Short mmCIF file of C-alpha atoms and ligand atoms in Angstrom, two decimals:
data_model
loop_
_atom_site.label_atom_id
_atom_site.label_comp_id
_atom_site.label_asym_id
_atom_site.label_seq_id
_atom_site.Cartn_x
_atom_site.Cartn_y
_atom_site.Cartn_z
CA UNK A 115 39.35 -7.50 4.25
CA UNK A 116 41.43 -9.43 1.87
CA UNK A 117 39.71 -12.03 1.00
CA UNK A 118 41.42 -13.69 -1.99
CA UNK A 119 39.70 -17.44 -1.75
CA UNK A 120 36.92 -18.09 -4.42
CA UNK A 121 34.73 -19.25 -2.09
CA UNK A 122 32.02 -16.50 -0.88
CA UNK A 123 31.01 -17.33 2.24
CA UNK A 124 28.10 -16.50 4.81
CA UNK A 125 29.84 -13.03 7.08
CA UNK A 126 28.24 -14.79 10.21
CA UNK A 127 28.08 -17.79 12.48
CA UNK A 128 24.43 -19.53 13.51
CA UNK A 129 23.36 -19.10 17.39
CA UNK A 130 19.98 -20.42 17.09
CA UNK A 131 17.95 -22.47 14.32
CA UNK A 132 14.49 -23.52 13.10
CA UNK A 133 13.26 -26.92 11.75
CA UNK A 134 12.53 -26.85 8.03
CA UNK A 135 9.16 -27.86 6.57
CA UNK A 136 9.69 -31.70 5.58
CA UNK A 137 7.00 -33.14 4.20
CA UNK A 138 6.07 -36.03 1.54
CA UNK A 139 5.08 -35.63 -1.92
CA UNK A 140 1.39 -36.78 -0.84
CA UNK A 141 0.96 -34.07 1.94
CA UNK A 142 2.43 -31.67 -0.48
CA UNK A 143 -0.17 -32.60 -3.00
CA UNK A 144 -3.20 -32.33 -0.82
CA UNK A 145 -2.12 -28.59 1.23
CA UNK A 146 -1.45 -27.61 -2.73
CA UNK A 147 -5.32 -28.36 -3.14
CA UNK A 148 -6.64 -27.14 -0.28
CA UNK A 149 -4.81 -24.01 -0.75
CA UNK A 150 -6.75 -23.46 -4.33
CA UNK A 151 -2.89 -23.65 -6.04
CA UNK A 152 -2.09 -20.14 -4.15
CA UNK A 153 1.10 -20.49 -2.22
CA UNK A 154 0.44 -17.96 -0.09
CA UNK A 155 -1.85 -20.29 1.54
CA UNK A 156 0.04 -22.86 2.28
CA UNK A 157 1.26 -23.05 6.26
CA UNK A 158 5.15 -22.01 6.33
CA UNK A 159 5.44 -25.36 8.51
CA UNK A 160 4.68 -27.26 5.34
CA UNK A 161 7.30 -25.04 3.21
CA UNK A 162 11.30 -26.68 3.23
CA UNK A 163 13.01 -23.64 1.53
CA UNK A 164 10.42 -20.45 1.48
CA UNK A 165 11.74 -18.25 -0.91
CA UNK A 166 8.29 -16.76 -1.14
CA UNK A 167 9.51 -13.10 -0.06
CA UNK A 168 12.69 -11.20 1.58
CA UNK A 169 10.14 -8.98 3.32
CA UNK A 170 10.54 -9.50 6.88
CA UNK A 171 12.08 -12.76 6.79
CA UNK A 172 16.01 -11.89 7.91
CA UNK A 173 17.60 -13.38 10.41
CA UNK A 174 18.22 -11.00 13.14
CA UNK A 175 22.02 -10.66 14.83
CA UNK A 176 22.82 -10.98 18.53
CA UNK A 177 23.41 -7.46 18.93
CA UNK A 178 19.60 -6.87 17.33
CA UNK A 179 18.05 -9.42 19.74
CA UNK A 180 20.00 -7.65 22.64
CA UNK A 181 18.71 -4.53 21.69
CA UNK A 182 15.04 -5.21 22.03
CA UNK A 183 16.22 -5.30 25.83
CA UNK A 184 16.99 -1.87 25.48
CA UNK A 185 13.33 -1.25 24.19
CA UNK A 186 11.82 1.42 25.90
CA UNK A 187 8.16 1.04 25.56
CA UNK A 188 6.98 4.34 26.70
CA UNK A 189 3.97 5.51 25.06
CA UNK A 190 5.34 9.29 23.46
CA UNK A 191 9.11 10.42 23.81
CA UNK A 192 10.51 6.86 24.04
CA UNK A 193 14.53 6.95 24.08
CA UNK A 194 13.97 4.45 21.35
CA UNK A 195 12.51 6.39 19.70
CA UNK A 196 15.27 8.91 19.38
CA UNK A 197 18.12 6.32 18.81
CA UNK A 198 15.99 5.21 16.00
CA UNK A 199 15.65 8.71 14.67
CA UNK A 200 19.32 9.26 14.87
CA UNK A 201 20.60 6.18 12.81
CA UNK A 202 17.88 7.37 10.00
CA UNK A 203 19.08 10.85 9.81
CA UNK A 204 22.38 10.32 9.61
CA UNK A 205 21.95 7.82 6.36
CA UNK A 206 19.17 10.17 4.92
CA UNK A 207 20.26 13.02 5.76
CA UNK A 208 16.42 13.89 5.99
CA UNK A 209 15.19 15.99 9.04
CA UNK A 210 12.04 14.03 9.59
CA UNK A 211 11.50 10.83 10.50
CA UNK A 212 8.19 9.53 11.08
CA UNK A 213 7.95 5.47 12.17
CA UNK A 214 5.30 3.36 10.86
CA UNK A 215 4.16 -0.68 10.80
CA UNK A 216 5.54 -1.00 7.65
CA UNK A 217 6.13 0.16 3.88
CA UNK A 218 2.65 0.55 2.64
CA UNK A 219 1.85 2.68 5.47
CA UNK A 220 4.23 4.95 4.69
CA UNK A 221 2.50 4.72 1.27
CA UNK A 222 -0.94 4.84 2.67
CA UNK A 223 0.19 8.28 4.77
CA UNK A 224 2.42 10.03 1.75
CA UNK A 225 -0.23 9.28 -1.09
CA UNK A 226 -3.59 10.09 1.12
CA UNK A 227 -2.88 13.86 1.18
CA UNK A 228 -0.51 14.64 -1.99
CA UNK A 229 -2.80 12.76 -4.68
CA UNK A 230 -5.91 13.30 -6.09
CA UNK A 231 -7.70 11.96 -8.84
CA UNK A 232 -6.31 12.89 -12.28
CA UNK A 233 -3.01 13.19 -10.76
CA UNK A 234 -0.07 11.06 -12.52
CA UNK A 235 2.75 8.99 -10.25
CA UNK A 236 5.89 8.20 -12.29
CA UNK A 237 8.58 5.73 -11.30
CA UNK A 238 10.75 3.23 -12.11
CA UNK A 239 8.21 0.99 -11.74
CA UNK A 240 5.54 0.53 -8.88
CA UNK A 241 5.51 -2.33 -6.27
CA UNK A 242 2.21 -3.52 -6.14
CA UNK A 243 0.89 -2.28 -2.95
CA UNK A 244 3.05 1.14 -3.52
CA UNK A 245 0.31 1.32 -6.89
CA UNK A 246 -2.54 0.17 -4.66
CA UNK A 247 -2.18 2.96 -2.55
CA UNK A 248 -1.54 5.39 -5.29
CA UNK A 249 -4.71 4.19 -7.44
CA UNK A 250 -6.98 3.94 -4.26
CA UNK A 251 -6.84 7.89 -3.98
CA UNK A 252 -7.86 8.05 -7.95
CA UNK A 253 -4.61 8.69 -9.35
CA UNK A 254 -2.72 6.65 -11.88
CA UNK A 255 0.81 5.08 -11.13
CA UNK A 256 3.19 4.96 -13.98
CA UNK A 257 5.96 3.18 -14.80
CA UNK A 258 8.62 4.59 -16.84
CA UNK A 259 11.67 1.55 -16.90
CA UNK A 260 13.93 1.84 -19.18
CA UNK A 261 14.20 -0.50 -22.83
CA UNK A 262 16.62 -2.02 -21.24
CA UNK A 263 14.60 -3.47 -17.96
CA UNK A 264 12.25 -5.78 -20.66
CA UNK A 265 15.64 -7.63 -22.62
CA UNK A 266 15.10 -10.05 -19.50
CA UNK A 267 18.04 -12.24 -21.08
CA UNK A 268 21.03 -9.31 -21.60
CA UNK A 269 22.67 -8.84 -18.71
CA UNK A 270 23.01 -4.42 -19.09
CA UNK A 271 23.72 -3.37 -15.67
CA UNK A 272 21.22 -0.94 -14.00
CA UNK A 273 18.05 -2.28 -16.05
CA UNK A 274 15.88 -0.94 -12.68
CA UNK A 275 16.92 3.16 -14.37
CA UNK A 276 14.14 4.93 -14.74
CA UNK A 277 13.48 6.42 -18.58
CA UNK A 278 14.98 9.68 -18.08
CA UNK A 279 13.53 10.85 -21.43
CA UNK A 280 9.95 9.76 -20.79
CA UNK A 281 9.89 11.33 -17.93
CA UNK A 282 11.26 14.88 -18.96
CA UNK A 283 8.29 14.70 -22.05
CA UNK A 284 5.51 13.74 -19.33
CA UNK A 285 6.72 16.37 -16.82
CA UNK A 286 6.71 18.98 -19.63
CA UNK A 287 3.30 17.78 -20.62
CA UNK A 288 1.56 17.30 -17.38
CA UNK A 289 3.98 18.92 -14.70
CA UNK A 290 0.37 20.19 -13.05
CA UNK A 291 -1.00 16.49 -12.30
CA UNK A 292 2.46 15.40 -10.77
CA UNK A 293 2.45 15.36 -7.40
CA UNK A 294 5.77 13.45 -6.61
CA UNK A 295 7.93 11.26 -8.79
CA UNK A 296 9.02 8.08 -7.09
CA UNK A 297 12.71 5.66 -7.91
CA UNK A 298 12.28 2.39 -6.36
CA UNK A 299 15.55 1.13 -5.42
CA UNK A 300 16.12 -1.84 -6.13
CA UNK A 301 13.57 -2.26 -8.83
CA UNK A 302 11.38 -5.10 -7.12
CA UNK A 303 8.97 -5.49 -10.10
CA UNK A 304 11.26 -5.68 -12.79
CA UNK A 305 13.84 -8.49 -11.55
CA UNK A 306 15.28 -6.65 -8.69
CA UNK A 307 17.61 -4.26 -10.50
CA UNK A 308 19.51 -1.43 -9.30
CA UNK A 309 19.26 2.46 -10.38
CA UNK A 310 22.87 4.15 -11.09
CA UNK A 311 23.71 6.75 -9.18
CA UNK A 312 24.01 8.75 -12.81
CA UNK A 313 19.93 8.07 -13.51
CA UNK A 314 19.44 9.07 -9.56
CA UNK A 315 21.05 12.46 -10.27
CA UNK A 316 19.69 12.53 -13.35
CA UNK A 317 16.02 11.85 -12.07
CA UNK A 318 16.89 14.61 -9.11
CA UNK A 319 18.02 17.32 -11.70
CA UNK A 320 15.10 16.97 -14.08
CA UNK A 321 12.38 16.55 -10.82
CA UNK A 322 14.55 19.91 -9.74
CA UNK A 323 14.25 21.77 -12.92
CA UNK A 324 10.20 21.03 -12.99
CA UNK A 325 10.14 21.82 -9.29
CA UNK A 326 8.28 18.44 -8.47
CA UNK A 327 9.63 16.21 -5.28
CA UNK A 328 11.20 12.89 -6.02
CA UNK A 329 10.89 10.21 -3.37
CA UNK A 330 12.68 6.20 -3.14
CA UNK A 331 11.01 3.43 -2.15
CA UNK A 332 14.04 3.21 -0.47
CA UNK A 333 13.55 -1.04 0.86
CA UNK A 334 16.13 -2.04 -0.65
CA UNK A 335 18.80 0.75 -0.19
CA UNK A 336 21.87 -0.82 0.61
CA UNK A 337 21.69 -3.41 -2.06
CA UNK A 338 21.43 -0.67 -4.22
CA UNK A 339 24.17 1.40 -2.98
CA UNK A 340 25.96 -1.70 -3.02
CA UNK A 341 25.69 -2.41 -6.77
CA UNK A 342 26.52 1.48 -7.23
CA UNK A 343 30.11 0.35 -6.00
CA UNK A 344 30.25 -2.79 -7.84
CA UNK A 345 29.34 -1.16 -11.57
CA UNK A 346 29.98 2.69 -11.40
CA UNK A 347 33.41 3.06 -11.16
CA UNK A 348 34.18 6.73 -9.38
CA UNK A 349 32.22 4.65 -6.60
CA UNK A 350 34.41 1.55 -6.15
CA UNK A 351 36.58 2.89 -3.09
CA UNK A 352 33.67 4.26 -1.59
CA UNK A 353 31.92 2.67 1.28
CA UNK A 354 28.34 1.66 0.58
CA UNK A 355 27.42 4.51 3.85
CA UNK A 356 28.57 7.39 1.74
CA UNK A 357 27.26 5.84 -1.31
CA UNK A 358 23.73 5.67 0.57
CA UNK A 359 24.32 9.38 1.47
CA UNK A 360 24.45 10.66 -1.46
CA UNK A 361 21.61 8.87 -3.18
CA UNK A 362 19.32 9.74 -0.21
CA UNK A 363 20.91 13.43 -1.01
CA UNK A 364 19.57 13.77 -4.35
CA UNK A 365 16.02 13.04 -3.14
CA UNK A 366 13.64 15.28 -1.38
CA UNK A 367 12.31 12.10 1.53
CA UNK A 368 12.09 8.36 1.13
CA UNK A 369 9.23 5.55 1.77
CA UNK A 370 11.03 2.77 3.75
CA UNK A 371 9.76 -0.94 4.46
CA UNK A 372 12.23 -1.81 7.38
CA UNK A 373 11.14 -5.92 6.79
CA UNK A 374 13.77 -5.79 3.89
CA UNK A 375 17.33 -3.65 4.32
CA UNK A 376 16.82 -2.98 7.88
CA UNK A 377 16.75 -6.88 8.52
CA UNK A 378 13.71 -7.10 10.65
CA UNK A 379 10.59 -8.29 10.68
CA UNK A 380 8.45 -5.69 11.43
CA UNK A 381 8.42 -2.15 10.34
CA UNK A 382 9.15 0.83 8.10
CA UNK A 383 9.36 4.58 8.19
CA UNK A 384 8.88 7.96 6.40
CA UNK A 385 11.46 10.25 6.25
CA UNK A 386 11.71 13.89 4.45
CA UNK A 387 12.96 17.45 4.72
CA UNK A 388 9.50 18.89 3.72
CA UNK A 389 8.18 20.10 7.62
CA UNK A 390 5.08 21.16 6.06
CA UNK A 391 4.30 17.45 4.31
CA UNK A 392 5.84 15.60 7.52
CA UNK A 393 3.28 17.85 9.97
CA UNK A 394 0.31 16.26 8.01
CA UNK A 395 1.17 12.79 7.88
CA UNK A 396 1.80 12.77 11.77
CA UNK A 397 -1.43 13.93 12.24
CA UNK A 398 -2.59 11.41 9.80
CA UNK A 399 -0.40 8.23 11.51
CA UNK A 400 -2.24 9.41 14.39
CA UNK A 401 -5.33 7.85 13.59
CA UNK A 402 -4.27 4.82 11.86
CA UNK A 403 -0.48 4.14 13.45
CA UNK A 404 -0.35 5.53 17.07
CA UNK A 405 1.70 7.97 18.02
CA UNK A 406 4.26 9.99 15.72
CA UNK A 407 7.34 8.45 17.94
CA UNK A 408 6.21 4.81 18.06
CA UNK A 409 3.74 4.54 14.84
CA UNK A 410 2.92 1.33 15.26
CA UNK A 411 5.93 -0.35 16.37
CA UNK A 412 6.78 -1.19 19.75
CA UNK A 413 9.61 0.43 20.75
CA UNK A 414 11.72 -2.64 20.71
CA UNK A 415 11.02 -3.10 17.61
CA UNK A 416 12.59 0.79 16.42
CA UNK A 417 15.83 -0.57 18.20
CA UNK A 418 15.94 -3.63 15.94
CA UNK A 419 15.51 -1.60 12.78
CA UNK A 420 18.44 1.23 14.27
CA UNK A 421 20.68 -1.74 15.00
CA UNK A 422 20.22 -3.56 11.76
CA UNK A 423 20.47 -0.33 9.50
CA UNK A 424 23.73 0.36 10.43
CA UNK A 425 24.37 -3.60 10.19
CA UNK A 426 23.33 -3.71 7.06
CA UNK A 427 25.58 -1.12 5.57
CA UNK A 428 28.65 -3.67 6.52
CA UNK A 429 30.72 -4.12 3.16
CA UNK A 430 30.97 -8.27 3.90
CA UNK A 431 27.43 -8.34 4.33
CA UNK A 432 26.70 -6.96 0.93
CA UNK A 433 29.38 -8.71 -1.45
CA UNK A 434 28.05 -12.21 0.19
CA UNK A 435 24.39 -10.64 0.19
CA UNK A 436 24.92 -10.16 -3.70
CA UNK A 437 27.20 -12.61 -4.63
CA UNK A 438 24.93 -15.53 -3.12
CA UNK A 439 21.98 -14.21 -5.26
CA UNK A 440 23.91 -14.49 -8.05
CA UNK A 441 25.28 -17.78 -7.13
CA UNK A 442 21.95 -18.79 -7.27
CA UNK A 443 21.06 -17.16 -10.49
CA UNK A 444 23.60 -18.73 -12.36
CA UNK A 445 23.30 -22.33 -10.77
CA UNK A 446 19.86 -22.53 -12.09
CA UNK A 447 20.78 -20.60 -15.56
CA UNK A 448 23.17 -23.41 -16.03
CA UNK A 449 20.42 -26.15 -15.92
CA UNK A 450 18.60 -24.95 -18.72
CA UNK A 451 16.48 -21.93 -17.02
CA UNK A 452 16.24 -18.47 -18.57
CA UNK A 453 16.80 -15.98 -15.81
CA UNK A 454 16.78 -12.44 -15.65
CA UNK A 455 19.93 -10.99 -16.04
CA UNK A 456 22.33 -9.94 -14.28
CA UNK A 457 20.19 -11.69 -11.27
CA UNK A 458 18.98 -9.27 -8.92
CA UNK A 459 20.14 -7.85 -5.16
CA UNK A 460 17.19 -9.73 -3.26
CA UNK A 461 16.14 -11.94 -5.94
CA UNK A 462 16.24 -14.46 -8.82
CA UNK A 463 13.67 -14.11 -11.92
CA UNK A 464 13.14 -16.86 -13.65
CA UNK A 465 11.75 -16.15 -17.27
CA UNK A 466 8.27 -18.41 -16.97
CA UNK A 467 7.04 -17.43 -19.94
CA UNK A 468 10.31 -18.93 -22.08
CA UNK A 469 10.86 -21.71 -20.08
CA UNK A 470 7.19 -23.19 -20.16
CA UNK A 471 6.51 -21.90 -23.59
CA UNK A 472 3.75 -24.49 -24.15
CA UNK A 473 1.85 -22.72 -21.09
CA UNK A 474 0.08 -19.20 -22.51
CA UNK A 475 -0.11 -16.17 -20.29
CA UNK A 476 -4.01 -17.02 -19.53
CA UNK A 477 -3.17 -20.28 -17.89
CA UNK A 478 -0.36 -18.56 -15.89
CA UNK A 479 3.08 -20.26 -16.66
CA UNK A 480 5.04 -18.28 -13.64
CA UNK A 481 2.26 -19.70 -10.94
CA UNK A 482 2.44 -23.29 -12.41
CA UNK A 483 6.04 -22.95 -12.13
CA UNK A 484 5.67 -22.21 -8.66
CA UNK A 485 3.27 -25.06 -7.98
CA UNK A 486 5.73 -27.35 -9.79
CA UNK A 487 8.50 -26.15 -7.31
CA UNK A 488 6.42 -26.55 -4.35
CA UNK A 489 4.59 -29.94 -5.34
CA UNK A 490 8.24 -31.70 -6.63
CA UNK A 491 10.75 -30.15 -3.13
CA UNK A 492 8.26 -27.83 -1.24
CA UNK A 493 10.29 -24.87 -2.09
CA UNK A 494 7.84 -21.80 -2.53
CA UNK A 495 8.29 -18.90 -4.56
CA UNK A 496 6.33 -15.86 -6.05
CA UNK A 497 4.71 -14.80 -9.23
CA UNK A 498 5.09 -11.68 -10.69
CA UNK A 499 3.03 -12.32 -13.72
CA UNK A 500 -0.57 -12.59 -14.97
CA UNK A 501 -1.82 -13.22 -11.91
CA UNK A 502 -0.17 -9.90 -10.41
CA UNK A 503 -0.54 -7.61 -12.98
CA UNK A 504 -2.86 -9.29 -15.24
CA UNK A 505 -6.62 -7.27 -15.83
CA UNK A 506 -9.75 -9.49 -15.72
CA UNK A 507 -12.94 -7.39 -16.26
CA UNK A 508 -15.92 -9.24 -14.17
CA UNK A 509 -18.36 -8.29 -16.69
CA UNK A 510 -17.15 -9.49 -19.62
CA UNK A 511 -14.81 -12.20 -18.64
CA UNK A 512 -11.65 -10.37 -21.31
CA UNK A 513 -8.47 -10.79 -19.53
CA UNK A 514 -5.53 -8.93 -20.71
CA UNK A 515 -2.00 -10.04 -19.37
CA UNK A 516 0.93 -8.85 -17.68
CA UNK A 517 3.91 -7.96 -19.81
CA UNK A 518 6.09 -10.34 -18.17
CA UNK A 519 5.62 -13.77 -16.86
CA UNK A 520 8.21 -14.13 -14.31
CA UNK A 521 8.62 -16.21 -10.88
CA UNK A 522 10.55 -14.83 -7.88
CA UNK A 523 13.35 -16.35 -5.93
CA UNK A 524 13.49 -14.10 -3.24
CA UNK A 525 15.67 -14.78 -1.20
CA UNK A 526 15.19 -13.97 2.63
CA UNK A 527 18.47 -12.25 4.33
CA UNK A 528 20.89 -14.19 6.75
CA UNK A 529 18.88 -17.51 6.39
CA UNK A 530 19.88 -19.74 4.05
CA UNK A 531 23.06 -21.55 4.00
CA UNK A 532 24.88 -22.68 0.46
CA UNK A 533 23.54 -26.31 1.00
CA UNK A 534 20.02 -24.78 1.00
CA UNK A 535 20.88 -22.84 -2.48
CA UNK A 536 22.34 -25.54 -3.86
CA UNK A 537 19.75 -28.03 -3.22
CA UNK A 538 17.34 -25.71 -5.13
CA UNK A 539 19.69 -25.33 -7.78
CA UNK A 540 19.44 -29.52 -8.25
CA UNK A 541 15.80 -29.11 -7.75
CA UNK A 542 15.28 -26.89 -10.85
CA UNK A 543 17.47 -29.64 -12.70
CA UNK A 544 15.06 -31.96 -12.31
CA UNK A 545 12.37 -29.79 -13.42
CA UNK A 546 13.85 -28.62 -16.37
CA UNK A 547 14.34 -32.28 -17.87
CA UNK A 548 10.41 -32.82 -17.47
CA UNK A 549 9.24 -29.14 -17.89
CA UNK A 550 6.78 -30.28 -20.76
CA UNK A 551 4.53 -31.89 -18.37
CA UNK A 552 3.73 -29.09 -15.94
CA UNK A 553 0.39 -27.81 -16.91
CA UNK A 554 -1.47 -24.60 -16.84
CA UNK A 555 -3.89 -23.15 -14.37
CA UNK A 556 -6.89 -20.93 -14.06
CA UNK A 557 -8.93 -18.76 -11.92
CA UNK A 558 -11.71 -20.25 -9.96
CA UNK A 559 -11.96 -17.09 -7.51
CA UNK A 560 -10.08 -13.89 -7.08
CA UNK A 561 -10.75 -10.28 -5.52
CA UNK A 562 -10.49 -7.11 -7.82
CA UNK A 563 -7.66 -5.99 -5.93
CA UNK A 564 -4.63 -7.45 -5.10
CA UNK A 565 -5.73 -10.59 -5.93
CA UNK A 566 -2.64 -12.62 -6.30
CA UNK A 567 -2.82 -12.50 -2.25
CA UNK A 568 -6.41 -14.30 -2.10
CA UNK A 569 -6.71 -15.81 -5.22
CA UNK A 570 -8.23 -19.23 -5.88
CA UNK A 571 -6.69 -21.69 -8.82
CA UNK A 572 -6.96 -24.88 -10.37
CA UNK A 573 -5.17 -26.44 -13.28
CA UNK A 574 -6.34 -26.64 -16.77
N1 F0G B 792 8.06 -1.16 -1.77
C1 F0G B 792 8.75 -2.20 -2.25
C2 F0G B 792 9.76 -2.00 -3.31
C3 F0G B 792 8.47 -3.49 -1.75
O1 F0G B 792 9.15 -4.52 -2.25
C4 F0G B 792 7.50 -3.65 -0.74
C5 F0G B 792 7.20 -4.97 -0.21
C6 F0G B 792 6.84 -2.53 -0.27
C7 F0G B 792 7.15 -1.29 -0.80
C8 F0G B 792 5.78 -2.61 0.80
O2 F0G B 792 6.34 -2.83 2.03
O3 F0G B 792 5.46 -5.05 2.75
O4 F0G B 792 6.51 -3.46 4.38
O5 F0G B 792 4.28 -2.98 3.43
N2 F0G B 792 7.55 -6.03 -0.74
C9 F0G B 792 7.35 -7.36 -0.26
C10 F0G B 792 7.87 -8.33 -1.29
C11 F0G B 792 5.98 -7.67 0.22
O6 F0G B 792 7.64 -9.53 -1.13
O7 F0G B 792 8.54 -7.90 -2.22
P1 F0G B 792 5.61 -3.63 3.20
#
């Protein structure tokens, strides 16, 4: 299209509409208490602008909700099924496609038969629950960014490549305990960066050469593929499909939650070319998912993801999908707040441990942040800090922190309008004039695994 007007705006027009959260300072004040300072325990109906995750949060398009008409719901063979199937293999390119609930059961599936104690998982870097399920079967999940991913205030394009050099020395080292080597794409853990399609091949060649299967976390896909187009240039006349081709083409299957580039809000699948590897996790999904053509979904639900992959591959979609992020990104850089940079494809990271300097690590800056943002214009957010990643040992009490203390701005797809950005962007305004008086917070409570989810706080 040619677009030639500055001003980026939303690819769609809005059919139907929810309330926000309004609510006073007061009532804001008291769910923050009774939720022990953990946002993810505050009712949504108490939240104005939740930019707690992008994970099944999009807005789904007319042609989705007339789809889950077409759901057939019959119990093996659905024809959903195979539509579903068909849309998947034709991005992929991969031969087998296996549904499931959602991404970590994908992860749950893959990991439970091809690791084993000792065994070492590289990536980019893990998403949490992609490392839960790898360290749950014994073996240890390793991230391998590149330098570039921690110089949170440079804006290098493709920070989320993975360390192609670190990972040719631990393949040569310990090819034996590698059962699969994994590129998340987009880089959720480090701000939401892209890989280039130079590390993916890369990556592919070296995982070729040891003979050891490389797999995405393929959520974010398109966003990737998308930022492929903007920054490599043999790739800017290409349409983000064939860019998504040929990624998928230099890996050997892919892990897929469907809640974030598939714009729905349930689901996720496995896909591969490995018949051997795809046999056992079907009869593994059996027990836990259902049924290798439904696994878990109804089959409504597999015509929602179909319709929205192929939506979500739509060249306006993605330049206002990316260019709003950054919008956002740079409205709040402007008032004072170190981001990182460039912002990300789902997601802005602010820099919590720079902006509330007088906050250390142990009294989590990122999660009083988020409690600030909550508490002053109930907008909610996400750490990826301390509280994440940091290590407590119950017996004796050391704690040793995450490497980063950042908050997360994700922001959900097809649901926000500029007026809703922009009113956070004034809200982090106001915080940054009286950042000095936000205070710290500890841990009163909190599970030995994935404890950010459950965990109870209070401030210092
Ligand atoms: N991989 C990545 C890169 C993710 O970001 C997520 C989820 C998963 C796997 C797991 O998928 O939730 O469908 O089981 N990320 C969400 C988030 C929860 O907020 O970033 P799931």
């Amino acid at each position: 299209m040619d677009w030639h007007w500055k001003t980026i705006i939303e690819p769609f027009k809005i059919k139907s509409i929810e309330p926000l959260g309004f609510a006073t300072h007061k009532e804001r004040k008291k769910h923050l208490e009774e939720a022990g300072y953990n946002l993810f325990k505050i009712p949504a109906d108490k939240v104005l602008i939740d930019l707690l995750t992008d994970s099944g949060t999009a807005a789904m398009s007319a042609e989705q909700w007339g789809a889950l008409m077409r759901g057939d719901e019959s119990y093996a063979g659905a024809r959903s099924f195979y539509t579903f199937e068909s849309v998947i293999k034709n991005i992929t390119g991969y031969s087998e496609v296996i549904p499931v609930h959602q991404g970590r059961a994908a992860e749950r599936i893959l990991f439970s038969f091809l690791c084993k104690k000792g065994d070492i998982v590289p990536a980019n870097s893990h998403f949490d629950t992609t490392r839960a399920n790898i360290e749950v079967t014994g073996a240890e999940a390793r991230d391998l960014p590149v330098a570039d991913a921690w110089k949170f205030h440079e804006p290098i394009a493709f920070k989320g490549n993975m360390d192609v050099a670190a990972l040719e020395k631990l393949l040569h080292k310990e090819k034996e305990k590698i059962p699969l080597v994994i590129l998340t794409i987009t880089n959720n853990s480090l701000g939401g960066q892209p890989v280039s399609m130079e590390n993916i091949k890369a990556v592919s060649q070296l995982c070729k050469q040891y003979s050891v299967p490389l797999f995405f976390d393929a959520a974010r896909f398109a966003e990737n593929a998308y930022f492929i187009k903007l920054g490599e240039k043999e790739y800017t006349s290409k349409m983000p499909f064939d860019i998504a081709r040929e990624m998928f083409s230099c890996a050997d299957g892919c892990l897929m939650s469907a809640k974030k580039d598939a714009l729905v809000n349930i689901g996720g699948f496995l896909a591969m070319n490995n018949t051997t590897w795809a046999k056992k996790a079907r009869e593994i999904e059996i027990i836990g998912e259902g049924f290798p053509t439904y696994g878990g979904l109804a089959g409504r639900d597999l015509e929602a993801i179909a319709q929205g992959l192929k939506e979500v591959l739509d060249e306006e979609y993605l330049k206002y999908r990316i260019q709003s992020v950054s919008y956002l990104g740079y409205g709040i850089k402007k008032c004072g707040v170190p981001i990182v940079e460039p912002p990300g494809g789902h997601a802005v990271y602010v820099d919590a441990k720079a902006f509330l300097s007088h906050i250390p690590p142990e009294g989590f800056p990122a999660q009083a942040l988020a409690c600030a943002l909550y508490l002053e214009a109930g907008i909610r957010t996400t750490e990826v800090g301390s509280l994440m990643f940091g290590k407590r040992d119950p017996k004796s009490g050391n704690f040793t922190p995450a490497k980063m203390e950042l908050l997360r701005l994700a922001v959900p797809r097809r649901v926000y309008t500029q007026s809703h950005i922009d009113f956070v962007i004034e809200v982090f305004e106001h915080i940054a004039k009286s950042k000095n008086s936000i205070r710290g917070l500890k841990i009163i409570e909190a599970p030995p695994v994935l404890s950010h989810f459950m965990a109870k706080l209070a401030p210092v």
